[in-house]
Coordinates of C-alpha atoms in Angstrom, one line a residue:
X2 CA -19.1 -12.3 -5.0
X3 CA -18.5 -11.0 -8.7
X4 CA -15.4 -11.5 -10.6
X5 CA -14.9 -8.2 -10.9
X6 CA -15.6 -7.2 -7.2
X7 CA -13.2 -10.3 -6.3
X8 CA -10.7 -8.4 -8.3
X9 CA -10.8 -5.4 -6.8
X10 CA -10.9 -6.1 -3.6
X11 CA -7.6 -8.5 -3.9
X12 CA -5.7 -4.9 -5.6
X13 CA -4.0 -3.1 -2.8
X14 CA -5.2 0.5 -1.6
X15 CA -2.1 3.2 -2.6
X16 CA -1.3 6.2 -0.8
X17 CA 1.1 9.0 -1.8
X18 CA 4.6 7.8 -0.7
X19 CA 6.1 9.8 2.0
X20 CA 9.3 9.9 4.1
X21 CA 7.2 10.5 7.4
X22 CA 5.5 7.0 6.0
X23 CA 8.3 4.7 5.3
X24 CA 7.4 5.8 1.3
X25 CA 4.7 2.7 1.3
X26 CA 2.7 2.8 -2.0
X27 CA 0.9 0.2 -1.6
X28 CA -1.1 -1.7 1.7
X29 CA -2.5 -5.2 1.9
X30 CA -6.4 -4.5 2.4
X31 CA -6.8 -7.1 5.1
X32 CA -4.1 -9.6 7.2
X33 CA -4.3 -11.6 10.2
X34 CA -2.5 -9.1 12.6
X35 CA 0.0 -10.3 15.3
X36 CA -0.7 -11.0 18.4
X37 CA 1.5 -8.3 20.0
X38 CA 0.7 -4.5 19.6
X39 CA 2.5 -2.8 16.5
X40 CA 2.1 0.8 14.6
X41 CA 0.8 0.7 11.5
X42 CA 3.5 2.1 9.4
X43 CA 1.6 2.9 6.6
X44 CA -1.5 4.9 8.6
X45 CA 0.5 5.9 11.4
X46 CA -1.4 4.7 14.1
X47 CA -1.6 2.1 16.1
X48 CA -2.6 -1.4 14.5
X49 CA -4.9 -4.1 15.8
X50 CA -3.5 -6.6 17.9
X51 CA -4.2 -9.8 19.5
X52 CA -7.1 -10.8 17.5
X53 CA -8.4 -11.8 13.9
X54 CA -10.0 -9.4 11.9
X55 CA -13.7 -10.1 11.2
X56 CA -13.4 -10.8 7.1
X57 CA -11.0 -12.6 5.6
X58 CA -8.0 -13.2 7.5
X59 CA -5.6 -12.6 4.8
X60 CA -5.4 -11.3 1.1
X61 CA -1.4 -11.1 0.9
X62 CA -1.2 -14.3 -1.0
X63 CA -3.4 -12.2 -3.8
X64 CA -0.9 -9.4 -4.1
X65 CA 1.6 -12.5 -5.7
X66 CA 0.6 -11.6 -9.5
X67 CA -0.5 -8.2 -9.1
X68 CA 2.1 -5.7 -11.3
X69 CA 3.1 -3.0 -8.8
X70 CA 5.8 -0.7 -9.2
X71 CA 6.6 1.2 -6.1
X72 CA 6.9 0.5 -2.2
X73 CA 4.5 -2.5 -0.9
X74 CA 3.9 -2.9 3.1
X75 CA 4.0 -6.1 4.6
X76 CA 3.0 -5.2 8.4
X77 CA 3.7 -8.0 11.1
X78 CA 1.5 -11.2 11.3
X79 CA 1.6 -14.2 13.8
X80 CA 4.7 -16.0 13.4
X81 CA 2.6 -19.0 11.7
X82 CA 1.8 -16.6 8.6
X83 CA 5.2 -15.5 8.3
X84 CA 6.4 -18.5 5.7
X85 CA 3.4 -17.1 3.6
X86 CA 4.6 -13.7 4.1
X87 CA 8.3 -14.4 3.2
X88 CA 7.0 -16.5 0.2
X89 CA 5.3 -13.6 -1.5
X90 CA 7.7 -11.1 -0.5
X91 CA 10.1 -12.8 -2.2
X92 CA 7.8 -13.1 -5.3
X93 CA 7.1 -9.6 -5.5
X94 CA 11.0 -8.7 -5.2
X95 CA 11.7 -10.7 -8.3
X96 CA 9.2 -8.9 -10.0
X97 CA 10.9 -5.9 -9.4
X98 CA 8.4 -4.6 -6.9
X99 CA 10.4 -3.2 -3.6
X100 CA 9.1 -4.4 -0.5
X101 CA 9.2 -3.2 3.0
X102 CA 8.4 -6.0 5.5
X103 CA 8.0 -5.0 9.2
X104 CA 8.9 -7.4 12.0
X105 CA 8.5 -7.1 15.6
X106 CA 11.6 -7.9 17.6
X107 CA 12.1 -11.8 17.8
X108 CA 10.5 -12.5 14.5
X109 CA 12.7 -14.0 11.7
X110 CA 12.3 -13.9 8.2
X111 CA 13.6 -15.3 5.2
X112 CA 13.3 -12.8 2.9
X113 CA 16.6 -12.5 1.0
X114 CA 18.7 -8.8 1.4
X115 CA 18.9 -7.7 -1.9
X116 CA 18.1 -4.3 -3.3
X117 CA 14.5 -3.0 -3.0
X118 CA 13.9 -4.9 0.4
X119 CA 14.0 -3.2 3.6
X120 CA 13.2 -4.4 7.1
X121 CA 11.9 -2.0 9.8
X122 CA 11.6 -3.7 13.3
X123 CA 8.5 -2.0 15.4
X124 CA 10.3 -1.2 18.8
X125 CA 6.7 -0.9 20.4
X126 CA 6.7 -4.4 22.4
X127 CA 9.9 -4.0 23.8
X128 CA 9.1 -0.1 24.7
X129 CA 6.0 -1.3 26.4
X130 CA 7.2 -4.2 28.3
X131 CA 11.1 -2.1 29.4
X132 CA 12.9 -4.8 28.2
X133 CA 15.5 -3.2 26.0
X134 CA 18.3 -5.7 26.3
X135 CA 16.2 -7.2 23.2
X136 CA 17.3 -4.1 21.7
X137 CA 20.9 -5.4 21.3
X138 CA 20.1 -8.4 19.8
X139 CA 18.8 -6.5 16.5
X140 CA 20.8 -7.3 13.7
X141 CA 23.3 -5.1 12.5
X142 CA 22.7 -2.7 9.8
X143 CA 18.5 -2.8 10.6
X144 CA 16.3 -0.3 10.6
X145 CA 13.6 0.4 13.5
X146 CA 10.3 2.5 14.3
X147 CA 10.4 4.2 17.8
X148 CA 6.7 5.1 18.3
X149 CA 6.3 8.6 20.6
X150 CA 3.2 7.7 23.3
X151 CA 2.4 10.8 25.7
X152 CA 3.3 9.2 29.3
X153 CA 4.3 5.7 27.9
X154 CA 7.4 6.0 25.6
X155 CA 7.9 10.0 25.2
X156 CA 10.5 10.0 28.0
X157 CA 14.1 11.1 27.1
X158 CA 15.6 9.2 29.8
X159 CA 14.1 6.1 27.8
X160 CA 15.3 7.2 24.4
X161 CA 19.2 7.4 25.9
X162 CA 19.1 3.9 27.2
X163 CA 17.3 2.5 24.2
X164 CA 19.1 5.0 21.4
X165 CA 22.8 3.2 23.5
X166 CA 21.3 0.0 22.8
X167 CA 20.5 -0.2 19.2
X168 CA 23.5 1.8 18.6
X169 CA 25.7 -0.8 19.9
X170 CA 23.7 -3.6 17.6
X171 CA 24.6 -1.9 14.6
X172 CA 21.1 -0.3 13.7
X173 CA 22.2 1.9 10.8
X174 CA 18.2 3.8 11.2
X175 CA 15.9 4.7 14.3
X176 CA 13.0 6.8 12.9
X177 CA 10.4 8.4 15.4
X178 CA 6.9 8.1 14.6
X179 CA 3.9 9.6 16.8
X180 CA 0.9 7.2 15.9
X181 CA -2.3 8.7 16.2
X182 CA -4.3 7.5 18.6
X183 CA -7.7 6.8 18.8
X184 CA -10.0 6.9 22.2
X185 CA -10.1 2.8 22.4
X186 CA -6.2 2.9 21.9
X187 CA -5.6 5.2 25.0
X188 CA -8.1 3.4 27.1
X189 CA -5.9 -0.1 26.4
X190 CA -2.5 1.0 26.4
X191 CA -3.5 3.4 29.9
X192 CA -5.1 0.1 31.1
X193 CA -2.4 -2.6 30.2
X194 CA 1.1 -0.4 30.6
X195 CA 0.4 3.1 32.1
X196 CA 0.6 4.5 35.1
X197 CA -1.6 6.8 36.7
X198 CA 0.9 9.9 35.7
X199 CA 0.5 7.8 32.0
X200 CA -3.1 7.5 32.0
X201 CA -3.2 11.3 32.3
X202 CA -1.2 11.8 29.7
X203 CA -2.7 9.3 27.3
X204 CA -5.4 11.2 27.3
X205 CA -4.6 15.1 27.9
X206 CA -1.0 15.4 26.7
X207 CA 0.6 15.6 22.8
X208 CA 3.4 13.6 21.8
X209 CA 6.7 15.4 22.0
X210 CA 8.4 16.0 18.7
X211 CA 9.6 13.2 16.6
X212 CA 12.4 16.1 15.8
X213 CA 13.2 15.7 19.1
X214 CA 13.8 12.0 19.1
X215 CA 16.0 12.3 16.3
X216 CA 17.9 14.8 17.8
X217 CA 19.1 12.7 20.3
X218 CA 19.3 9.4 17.8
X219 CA 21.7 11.5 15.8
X220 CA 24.3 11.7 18.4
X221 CA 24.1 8.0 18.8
X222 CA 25.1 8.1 14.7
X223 CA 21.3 6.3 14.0
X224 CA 19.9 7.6 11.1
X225 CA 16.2 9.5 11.2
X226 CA 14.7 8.3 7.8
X227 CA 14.4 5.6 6.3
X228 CA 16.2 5.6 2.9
X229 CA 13.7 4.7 0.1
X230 CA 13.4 1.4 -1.0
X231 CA 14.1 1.3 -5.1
X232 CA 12.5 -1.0 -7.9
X233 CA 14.9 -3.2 -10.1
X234 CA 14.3 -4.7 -13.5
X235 CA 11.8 -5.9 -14.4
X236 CA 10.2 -2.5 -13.0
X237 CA 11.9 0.5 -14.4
X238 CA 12.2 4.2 -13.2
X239 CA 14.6 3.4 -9.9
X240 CA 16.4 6.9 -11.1
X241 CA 13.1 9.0 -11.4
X242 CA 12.2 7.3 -7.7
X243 CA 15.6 8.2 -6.4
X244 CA 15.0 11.8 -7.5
X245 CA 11.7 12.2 -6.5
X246 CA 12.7 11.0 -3.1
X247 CA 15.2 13.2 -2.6
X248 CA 12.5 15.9 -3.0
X249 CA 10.2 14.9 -1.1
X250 CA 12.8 14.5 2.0
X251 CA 13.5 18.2 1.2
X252 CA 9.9 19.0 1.4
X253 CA 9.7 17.3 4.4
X254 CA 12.1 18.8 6.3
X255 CA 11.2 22.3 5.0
X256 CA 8.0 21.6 6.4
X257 CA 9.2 20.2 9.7
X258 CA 11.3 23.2 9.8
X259 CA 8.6 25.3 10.0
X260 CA 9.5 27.6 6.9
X261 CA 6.8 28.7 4.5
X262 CA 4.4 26.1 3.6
X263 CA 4.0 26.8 -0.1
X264 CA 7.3 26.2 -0.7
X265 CA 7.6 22.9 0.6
X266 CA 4.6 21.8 -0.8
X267 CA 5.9 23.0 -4.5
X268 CA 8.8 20.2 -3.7
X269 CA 6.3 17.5 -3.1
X270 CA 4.1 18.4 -5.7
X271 CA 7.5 18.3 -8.0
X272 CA 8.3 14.9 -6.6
X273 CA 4.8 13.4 -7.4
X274 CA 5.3 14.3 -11.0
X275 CA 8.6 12.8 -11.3
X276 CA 7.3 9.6 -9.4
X277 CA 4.4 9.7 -12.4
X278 CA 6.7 10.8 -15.1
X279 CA 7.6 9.1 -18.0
X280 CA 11.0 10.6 -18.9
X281 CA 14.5 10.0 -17.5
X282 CA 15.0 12.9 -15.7
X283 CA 18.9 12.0 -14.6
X284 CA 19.3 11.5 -18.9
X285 CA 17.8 14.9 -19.5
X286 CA 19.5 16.4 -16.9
X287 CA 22.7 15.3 -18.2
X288 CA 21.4 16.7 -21.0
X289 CA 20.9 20.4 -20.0
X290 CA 16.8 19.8 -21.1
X291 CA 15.5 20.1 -17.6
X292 CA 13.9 23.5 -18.6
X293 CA 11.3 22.3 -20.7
X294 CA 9.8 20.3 -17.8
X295 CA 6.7 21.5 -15.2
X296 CA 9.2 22.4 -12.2
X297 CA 9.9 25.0 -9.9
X298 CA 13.1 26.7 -10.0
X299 CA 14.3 24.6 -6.3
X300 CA 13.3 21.6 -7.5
X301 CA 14.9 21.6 -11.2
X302 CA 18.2 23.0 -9.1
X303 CA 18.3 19.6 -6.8
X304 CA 17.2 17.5 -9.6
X305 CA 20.6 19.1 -11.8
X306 CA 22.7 18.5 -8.7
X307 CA 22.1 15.5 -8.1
X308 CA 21.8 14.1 -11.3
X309 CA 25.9 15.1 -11.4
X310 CA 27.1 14.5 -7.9
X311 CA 24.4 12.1 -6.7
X312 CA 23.5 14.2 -3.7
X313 CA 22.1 17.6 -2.6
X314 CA 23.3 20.2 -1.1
X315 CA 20.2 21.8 -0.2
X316 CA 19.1 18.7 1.1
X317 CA 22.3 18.0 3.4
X318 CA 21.7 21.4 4.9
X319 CA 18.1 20.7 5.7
X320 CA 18.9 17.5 7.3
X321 CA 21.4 19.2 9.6
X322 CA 19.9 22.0 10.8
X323 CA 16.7 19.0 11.4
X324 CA 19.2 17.5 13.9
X325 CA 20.8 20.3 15.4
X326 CA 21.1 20.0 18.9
X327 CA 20.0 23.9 19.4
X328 CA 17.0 25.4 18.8
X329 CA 16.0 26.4 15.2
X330 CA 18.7 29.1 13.8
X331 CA 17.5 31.3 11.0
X332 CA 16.4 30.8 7.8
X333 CA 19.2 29.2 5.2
X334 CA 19.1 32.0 2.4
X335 CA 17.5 29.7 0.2
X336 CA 14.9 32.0 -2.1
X337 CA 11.6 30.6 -1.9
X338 CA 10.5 31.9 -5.7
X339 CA 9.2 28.6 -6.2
X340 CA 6.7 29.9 -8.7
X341 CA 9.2 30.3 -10.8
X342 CA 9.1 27.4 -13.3
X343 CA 9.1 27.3 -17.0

């Protein structure tokens, strides 16, 4: 193998961050997955279990020197990987880099709580196997994936009992997650944990609503996003990241909300330039100079608010109305001229 093609294969692939995504960036190319069936956070779908993949079995000891400045995914691995794991997570975070490492229930790590680290603990082993009182051993203040599976973990029955437990461990976040599934991952999960009613589903029935899941989290005070983990120094532009997240939430909750499509995809496009951009948007909004810049009228109105109060309005609106326990009410009179930008 070449140098160069060495090189590039040790890089990370990137993806857009998103909220629905745990905002990853940045994804190993190849690990040694765990032996215990997990989602892939970053694909949202289910990941390989129980077996090696073909290539290489690891390349997350080559992300150690590579300069990244936004979210990198560490998924689970078998528990003898984890030291080499931690080691480069820890690594990364002192290069500024923020990291999110994913654990399955019963794994440890020693990768230190500081800021741009987050844990997210896949509740899918425990889901499949019913055996929630693991649930309550979750440390406090975690944060967890609850993946949807027609016939398998979509009933609400299931999400009371397992919402009650990881509220009384102290999980500040629960967010839903409906992996895709492909015809091989039906066939296994119908064959290993389904029922007949299951199998049925598996195969012929959609997921419910990940809006629906968080419905019911929210009245067990468990978050239903993820806050976005933020570089530090070295790495600069936490503020720009902040900004652009809080955008792209928006977006993502417009679009959830079912309100008009062009729209929310102005705020996304809005937050991908501020993720790219090289100003200080909070310093030019303190400024009054926010005209000048490429943004639609909404978007340069969040970014001014919460560039003075550090929040959004807009934004805490969405997110109720998300988690309103009744069905959707009518449209917030928020105008939608998001052409509008100078």
């Amino acid at each position: 193998m070449s140098r160069s093609a060495a090189g590039t294969e040790a890089k990370p692939a990137a993806q857009l961050p998103e909220p629905g995504r745990f905002w990853i960036r940045y994804v190993p190319r190849s690990w040694e997955p765990p032996e215990r069936p997990w989602v892939n956070l970053a694909a949202g779908a289910l990941g390989e279990w129980g077996r090696a993949p073909k290539s290489r079995t690891s390349d997350l000891a080559a992300l150690a020197d590579t300069p990244l400045d936004d979210v990198l995914y560490l998924p689970p691995v078998p528990a003898r990987r984890a030291a080499a794991r931690d080691e480069m997570a820890r690594a990364r975070l002192m290069a500024g880099t923020p990291v999110l490492v994913q654990l399955l229930p019963g794994d440890e790590s020693t990768v230190p709580s500081v800021t741009g680290a987050a844990f997210v603990f896949d509740l899918l082993p425990v889901l499949l196997d019913r055996d929630l009182g693991r649930l309550r051993r979750l440390p406090a203040g975690a944060s967890a994936v609850f993946p949807l599976l027609p016939g398998v973990t979509d009933d609400p029955a299931l999400w009371e009992l397992a919402c009650r437990d990881l509220a009384a461990a102290g999980v500040r976040c629960v967010q839903a997650l409906a992996p895709v599934l492909a015809p091989a991952d039906r066939r296994r999960l119908a064959e290993r944990w389904g029922e007949e009613e299951a199998f049925e589903a598996l195969f012929h029935r959609e997921p419910p609503a990940e809006r629906d899941f968080a419905r019911l989290a929210h009245r067990h005070g468990l978050e239903p996003f993820l806050p976005r983990p933020l570089p530090r120094p070295p790495v600069l532009g936490a503020g720009n990241r902040r900004i652009a997240g809080v955008l792209a939430l928006a977006a993502e909750l417009w679009l959830r909300l079912g309100r008009p499509v062009e729209a929310g995809q102005a705020l996304y496009k809005d937050a991908r330039w501020i993720d790219r951009s090289p100003y200080d948007l909070e310093a030019l909004a303190r400024e009054g100079n926010l005209g000048v810049l490429p943004l639609d009228a909404a978007s340069r109105e969040i970014v001014a608010e919460h560039a003075e109060t550090g929040g959004s309005e807009r934004l805490d609106r969405l997110l109720a109305e998300y988690l309103a326990p009744d069905a959707p009410g009518a449209d917030e009179p928020w105008r939608t001229d998001h052409a509008q930008s100078t």
